[in-house]
Coordinates of C-alpha atoms in Angstrom, one line a residue:
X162 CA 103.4 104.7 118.9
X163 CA 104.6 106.2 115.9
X164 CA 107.2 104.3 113.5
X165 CA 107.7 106.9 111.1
X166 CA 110.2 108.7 112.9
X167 CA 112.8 106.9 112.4
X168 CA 114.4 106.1 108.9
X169 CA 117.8 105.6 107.1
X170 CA 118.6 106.2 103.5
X171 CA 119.7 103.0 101.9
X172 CA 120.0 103.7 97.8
X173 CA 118.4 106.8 97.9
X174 CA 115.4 105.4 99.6
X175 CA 114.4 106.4 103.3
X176 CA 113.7 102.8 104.7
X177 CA 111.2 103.2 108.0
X178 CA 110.7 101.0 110.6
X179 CA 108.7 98.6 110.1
X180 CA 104.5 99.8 109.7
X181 CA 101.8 97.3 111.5
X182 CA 99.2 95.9 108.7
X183 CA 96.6 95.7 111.5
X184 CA 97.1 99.7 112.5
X185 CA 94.8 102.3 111.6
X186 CA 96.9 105.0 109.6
X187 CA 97.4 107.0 113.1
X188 CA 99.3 104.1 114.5
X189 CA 101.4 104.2 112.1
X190 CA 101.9 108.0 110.8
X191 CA 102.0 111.1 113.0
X192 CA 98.8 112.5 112.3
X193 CA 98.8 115.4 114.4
X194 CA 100.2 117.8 112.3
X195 CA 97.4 117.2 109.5
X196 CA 93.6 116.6 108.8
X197 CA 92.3 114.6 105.6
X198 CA 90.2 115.6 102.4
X199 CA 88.6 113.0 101.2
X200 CA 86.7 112.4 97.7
X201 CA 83.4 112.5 99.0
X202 CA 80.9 114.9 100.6
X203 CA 78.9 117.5 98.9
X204 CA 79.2 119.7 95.9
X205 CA 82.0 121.5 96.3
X206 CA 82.2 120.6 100.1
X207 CA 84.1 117.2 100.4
X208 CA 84.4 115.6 103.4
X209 CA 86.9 116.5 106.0
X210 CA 88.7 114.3 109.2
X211 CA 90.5 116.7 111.9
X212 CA 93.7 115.2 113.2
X213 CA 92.2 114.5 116.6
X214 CA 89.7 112.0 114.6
X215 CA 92.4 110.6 113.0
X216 CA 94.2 109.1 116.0
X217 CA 97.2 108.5 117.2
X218 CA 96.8 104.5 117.4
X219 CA 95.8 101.5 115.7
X220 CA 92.2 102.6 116.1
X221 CA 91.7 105.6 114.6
X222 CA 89.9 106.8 111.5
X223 CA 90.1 104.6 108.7
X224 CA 87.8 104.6 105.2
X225 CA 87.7 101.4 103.3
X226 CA 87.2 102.9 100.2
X227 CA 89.7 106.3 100.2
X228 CA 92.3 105.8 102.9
X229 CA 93.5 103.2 104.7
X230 CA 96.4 100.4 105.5
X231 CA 97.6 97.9 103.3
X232 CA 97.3 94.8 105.1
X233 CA 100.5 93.2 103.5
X234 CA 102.7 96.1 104.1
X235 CA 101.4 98.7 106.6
X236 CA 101.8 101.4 104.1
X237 CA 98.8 104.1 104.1
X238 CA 96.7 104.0 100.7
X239 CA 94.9 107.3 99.0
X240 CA 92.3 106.3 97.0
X241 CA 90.3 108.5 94.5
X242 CA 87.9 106.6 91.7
X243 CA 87.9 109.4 89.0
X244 CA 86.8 112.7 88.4
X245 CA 83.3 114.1 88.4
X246 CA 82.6 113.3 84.8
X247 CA 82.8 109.2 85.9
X248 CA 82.6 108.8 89.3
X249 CA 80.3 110.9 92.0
X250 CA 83.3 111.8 93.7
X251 CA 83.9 115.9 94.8
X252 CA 86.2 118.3 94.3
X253 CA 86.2 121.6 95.8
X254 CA 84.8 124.9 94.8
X255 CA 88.0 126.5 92.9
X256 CA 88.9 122.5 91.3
X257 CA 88.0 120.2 88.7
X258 CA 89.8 117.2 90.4
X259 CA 89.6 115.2 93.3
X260 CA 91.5 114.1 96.0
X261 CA 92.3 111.7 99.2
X262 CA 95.3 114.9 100.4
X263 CA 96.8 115.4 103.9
X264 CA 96.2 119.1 104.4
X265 CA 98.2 120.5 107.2
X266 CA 96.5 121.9 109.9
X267 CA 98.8 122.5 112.5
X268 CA 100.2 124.6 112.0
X269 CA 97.6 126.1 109.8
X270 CA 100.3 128.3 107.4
X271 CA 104.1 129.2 108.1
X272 CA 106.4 132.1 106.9
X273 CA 108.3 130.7 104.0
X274 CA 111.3 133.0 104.8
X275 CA 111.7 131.0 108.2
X276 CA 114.6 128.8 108.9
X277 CA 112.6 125.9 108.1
X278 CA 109.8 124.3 106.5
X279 CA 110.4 120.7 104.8
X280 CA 108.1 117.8 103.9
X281 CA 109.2 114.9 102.9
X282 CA 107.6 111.4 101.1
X283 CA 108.2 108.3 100.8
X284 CA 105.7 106.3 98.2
X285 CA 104.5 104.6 95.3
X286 CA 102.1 105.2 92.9
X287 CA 100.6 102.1 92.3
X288 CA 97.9 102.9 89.9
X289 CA 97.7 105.9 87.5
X290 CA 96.7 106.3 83.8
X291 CA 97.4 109.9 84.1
X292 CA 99.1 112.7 86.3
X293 CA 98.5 113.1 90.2
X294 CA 99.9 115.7 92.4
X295 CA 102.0 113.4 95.3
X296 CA 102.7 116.7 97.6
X297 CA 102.3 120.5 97.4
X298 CA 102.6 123.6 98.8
X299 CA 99.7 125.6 99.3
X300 CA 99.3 129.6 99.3
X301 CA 97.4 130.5 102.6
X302 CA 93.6 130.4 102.0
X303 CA 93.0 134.1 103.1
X304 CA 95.4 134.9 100.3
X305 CA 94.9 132.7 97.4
X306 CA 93.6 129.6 96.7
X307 CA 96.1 128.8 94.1
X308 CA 99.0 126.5 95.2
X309 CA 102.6 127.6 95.4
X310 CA 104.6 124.8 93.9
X311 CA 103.0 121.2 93.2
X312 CA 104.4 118.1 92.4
X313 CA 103.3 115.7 89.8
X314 CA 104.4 112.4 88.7
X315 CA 102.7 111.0 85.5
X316 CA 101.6 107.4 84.0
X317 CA 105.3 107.7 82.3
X318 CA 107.2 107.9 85.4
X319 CA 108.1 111.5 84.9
X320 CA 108.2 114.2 88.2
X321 CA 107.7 117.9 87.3
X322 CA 107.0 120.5 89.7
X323 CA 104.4 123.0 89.0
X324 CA 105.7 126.6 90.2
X325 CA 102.6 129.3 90.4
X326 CA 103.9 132.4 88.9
X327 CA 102.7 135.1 91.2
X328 CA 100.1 134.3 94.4
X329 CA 96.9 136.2 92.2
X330 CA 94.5 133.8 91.4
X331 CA 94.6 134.6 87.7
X332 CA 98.0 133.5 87.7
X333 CA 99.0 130.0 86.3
X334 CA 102.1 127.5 86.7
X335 CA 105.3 126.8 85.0
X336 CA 106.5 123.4 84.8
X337 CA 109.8 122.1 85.6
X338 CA 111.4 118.9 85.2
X339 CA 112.7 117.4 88.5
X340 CA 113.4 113.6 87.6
X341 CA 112.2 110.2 86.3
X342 CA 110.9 107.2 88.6
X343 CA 110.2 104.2 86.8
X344 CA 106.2 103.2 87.3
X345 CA 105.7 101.5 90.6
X346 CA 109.2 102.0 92.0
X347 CA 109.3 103.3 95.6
X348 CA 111.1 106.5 95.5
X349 CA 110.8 109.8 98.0
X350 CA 111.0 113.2 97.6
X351 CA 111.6 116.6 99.7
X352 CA 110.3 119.7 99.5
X353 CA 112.0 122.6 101.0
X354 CA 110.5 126.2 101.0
X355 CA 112.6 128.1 103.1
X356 CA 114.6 131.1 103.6
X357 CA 112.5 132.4 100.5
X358 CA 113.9 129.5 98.6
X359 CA 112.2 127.1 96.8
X360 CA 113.3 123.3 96.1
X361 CA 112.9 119.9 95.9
X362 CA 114.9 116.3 95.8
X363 CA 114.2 113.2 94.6
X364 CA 115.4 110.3 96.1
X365 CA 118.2 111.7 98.3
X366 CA 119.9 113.6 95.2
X367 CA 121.1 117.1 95.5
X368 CA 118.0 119.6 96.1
X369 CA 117.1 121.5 92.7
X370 CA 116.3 125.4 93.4
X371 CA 113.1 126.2 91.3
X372 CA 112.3 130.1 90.7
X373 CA 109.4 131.4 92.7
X374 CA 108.8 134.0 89.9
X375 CA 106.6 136.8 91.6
X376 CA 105.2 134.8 94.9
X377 CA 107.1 136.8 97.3
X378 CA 106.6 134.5 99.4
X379 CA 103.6 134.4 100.6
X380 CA 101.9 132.4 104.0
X381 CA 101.7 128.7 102.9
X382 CA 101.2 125.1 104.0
X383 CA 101.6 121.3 102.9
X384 CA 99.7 119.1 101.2
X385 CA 100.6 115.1 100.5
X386 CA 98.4 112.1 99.0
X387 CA 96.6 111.3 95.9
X388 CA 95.4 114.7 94.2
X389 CA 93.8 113.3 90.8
X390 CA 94.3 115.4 87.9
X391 CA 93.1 112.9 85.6
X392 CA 89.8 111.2 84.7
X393 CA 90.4 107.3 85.5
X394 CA 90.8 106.3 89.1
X395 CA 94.2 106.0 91.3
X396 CA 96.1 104.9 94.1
X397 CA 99.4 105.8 95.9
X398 CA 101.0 104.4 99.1
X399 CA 103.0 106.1 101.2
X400 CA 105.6 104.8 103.7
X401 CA 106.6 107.7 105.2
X402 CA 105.1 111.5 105.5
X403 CA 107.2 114.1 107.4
X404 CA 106.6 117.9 107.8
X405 CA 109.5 120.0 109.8
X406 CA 109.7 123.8 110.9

């Protein structure tokens, strides 16, 4: 059974019910849509976890040391213990940083000019010195393998969303200021990209449109966890993860 489907917005937070400590993340999240990249693996292959590995119940995939349960409050907890200059954690070929991320898989890119196509977070970052990328949107692999939009909350508390300015990989991002979350308040966000329209909200406020610059829209999908783009290690935990098209 899944308990993430069903929330209510109390103070501009989505509250869930309630998550099982003793679940694996499947029986708790609705897995199906994803698979996991994880920290570790080879050079510049990390290790990935399908969505039919993942589970659907309380005893599916689970890794002690990158993703997991809390066992005081259900919430799932990405993990990742540096970079490559201090830890012997991996990235992948085209970046410097590493990640415990949700990739989704399924389906495996959408049209962003369809009716559409929404994630949404509920979280907390519970340990970061520096800046960590909480949820993206990816450009199709076969196109780029720069991201369309990601968004980034830093040690100060500060949200800014990273727009790629066309979908050639020598382009790079502009930064936007979306909000402010005091560090280790519980706060959610939701990303739209649809209709050819780019936004986002924070914690149930009015959705901000963010220019797309020369994208055009091109085939994308969703990312959410813990994408280090920092040196020392971190942790987020998420109460919620939706995706909708």
């Amino acid at each position: 059974m899944h308990f993430t489907n069903i929330a209510l917005l109390l103070g501009g937070v989505s509250l869930s019910a309630a998550l099982d400590p003793n679940c694996a993340p499947g029986g708790n999240f609705d897995l199906s849509h994803w698979k996991l990249q994880l920290p570790s693996g080879k050079t510049d292959h990390p290790d990935e976890v399908s969505s039919d590995k993942l589970g659907d119940d309380c005893h599916g995939y689970t890794n002690s040391r990158y993703f997991f349960t809390d066992k005081s409050d259900g919430s799932l907890v990405f993990k990742v213990p540096g970079d490559k200059t201090n830890s012997n954690c991996v990235s992948t070929q085209h970046s410097d940083h590493c990640r415990s991320e949700l990739r989704e898989n399924n389906p495996s890119s959408w049209d962003p000019h369809a009716d559409k196509n929404r994630l949404f977070g509920d979280l907390k970052v519970t340990k970061n010195d520096g800046e960590i990328c909480i949820g993206q949107i990816h450009i199709d692999d076969h196109v780029s393998h720069k991201p369309v939009a990601e968004l980034y909350y830093n040690s100060e508390g500060d949200l800014k969303m990273g727009v790629q300015l066309c979908p050639d990989n020598s382009c790079k991002q502009k930064r936007v200021n979306v909000d402010h979350v005091p560090k280790g308040e519980r706060f959610t966000y939701e990303i739209h990209y649809e209709k050819n329209t780019l936004s986002v909200s924070i914690n149930g406020k009015s959705f901000q449109k963010l220019n797309t610059h020369k994208l055009n829209g091109p085939k994308s999908y969703f990312k959410a966890g813990n994408y280090n783009q920092k040196s020392s290690s971190t942790e987020v935990h998420f109460y919620q993860i939706k995706v909708s098209h």
